[in-house]
């Protein structure tokens, strides 16, 4: 059995371009991604569209490992994409991130399956 990891990572930005405690929008292969640099110095990548209202999550508030949608207050776990607060009930994709030599690299293959559809 071949266990070689064929996941490709692409450089997105320098870690210094992501202020701590914020989310920043990036377009990767026409996919909107919210890059989040938490207060604990971790970096996460999550699909940049709320599954409830189809607005940019990158415009929301970061609290711990949670990103809150600015429009209706839905919250998403940055590690899993699972909603942790209503009104959203459908998860959003999360993407693997690596930090290499002070740069942020992202895989465009999500951890948790295909893009979520809106649940309006």
C-alpha positions as a printed NumPy array, in Angstrom:
array([[  0.   ,   0.   ,   0.   ],
       [  1.33 ,   3.431,  -0.998],
       [  1.067,   5.904,   1.89 ],
       [  2.831,   8.779,   0.11 ],
       [  1.166,  12.118,   0.812],
       [  0.425,  13.716,  -2.552],
       [ -1.154,  16.838,  -1.08 ],
       [  0.377,  19.916,  -2.628],
       [  0.73 ,  23.117,  -0.669],
       [  1.012,  26.555,  -2.235],
       [  2.529,  29.643,  -0.663],
       [ -0.154,  32.192,   0.213],
       [  1.653,  34.947,   2.12 ],
       [  4.188,  35.75 ,   4.787],
       [  3.031,  34.985,   8.324],
       [  3.823,  38.615,   9.178],
       [  1.07 ,  39.666,   6.705],
       [ -1.559,  38.084,   8.979],
       [ -2.132,  40.183,  12.087],
       [ -2.789,  38.117,  15.214],
       [ -6.473,  37.878,  16.115],
       [ -7.744,  38.625,  12.613],
       [ -9.094,  36.958,   9.494],
       [ -7.873,  37.922,   6.016],
       [ -9.492,  36.988,   2.703],
       [ -7.459,  35.239,   0.001],
       [ -8.556,  33.95 ,  -3.409],
       [ -6.845,  30.628,  -4.136],
       [ -7.678,  29.052,  -7.507],
       [-10.939,  31.072,  -7.58 ],
       [-11.875,  29.785,  -4.115],
       [-12.461,  32.362,  -1.364],
       [-10.478,  31.424,   1.752],
       [-10.383,  33.147,   5.137],
       [ -6.921,  32.856,   6.686],
       [ -7.144,  33.248,  10.444],
       [ -4.215,  33.965,  12.776],
       [ -5.433,  33.228,  16.295],
       [ -4.228,  34.716,  19.561],
       [ -2.488,  31.395,  20.254],
       [ -0.319,  31.923,  17.135],
       [ -2.086,  29.187,  15.15 ],
       [ -3.134,  29.751,  11.53 ],
       [ -6.287,  28.236,  10.078],
       [ -7.903,  28.348,   6.646],
       [-11.671,  28.133,   6.24 ],
       [-13.992,  28.617,   3.259],
       [-14.781,  32.33 ,   3.229],
       [-18.536,  32.12 ,   2.972],
       [-21.042,  31.615,   5.75 ],
       [-23.164,  28.54 ,   5.059],
       [-26.217,  30.365,   6.377],
       [-26.153,  33.738,   4.634],
       [-23.427,  33.521,   1.933],
       [-21.422,  36.483,   3.258],
       [-17.664,  36.693,   3.817],
       [-16.574,  35.125,   7.098],
       [-13.259,  36.989,   6.826],
       [-15.157,  40.144,   7.808],
       [-16.189,  38.544,  11.099],
       [-14.688,  38.407,  14.561],
       [-12.077,  35.894,  15.736],
       [-12.406,  34.531,  19.26 ],
       [-10.125,  31.655,  20.198],
       [-10.615,  28.946,  17.555],
       [-13.949,  30.387,  16.447],
       [-14.85 ,  32.74 ,  13.601],
       [-18.156,  34.605,  13.936],
       [-20.115,  35.77 ,  10.899],
       [-20.677,  39.502,  11.05 ],
       [-24.217,  39.391,   9.622],
       [-26.252,  37.021,  11.82 ],
       [-23.707,  35.831,  14.388],
       [-23.206,  32.245,  13.198],
       [-19.974,  30.849,  14.64 ],
       [-17.678,  28.243,  13.104],
       [-14.951,  26.109,  14.669],
       [-11.759,  26.889,  12.746],
       [-10.428,  23.362,  13.247],
       [-13.45 ,  21.505,  11.833],
       [-15.659,  24.028,  10.04 ],
       [-18.585,  22.886,  12.184],
       [-21.071,  25.564,  13.228],
       [-20.914,  26.26 ,  16.957],
       [-23.648,  28.877,  17.024],
       [-26.938,  29.377,  15.196],
       [-28.348,  30.257,  12.774],
       [-25.873,  28.23 ,  10.651],
       [-26.362,  24.46 ,  10.771],
       [-24.134,  23.338,   7.871],
       [-20.331,  23.194,   8.208],
       [-17.924,  25.006,   5.9  ],
       [-14.73 ,  23.579,   4.465],
       [-11.434,  23.863,   6.289],
       [ -8.07 ,  23.539,   4.591],
       [ -4.69 ,  22.254,   5.793],
       [ -2.163,  24.987,   6.602],
       [  1.577,  24.75 ,   7.14 ],
       [  4.028,  27.423,   8.273],
       [  7.401,  27.094,   6.558],
       [ 10.268,  29.53 ,   7.119],
       [  7.865,  32.312,   8.128],
       [  5.485,  31.78 ,   5.188],
       [  1.925,  30.435,   5.157],
       [  1.247,  27.486,   2.845],
       [ -2.197,  26.109,   2.067],
       [ -3.523,  22.924,   0.516],
       [ -6.564,  23.433,  -1.699],
       [ -7.781,  19.949,  -0.746],
       [-10.151,  20.492,   2.191],
       [-10.042,  18.411,   5.372],
       [-13.768,  17.925,   5.481],
       [-15.282,  17.248,   2.047],
       [-16.998,  19.29 ,  -0.662],
       [-18.098,  22.913,  -0.376],
       [-21.069,  23.455,   1.865],
       [-24.28 ,  24.686,   0.307],
       [-26.211,  27.527,   1.886],
       [-28.848,  26.563,   4.443],
       [-31.023,  29.636,   4.165]])
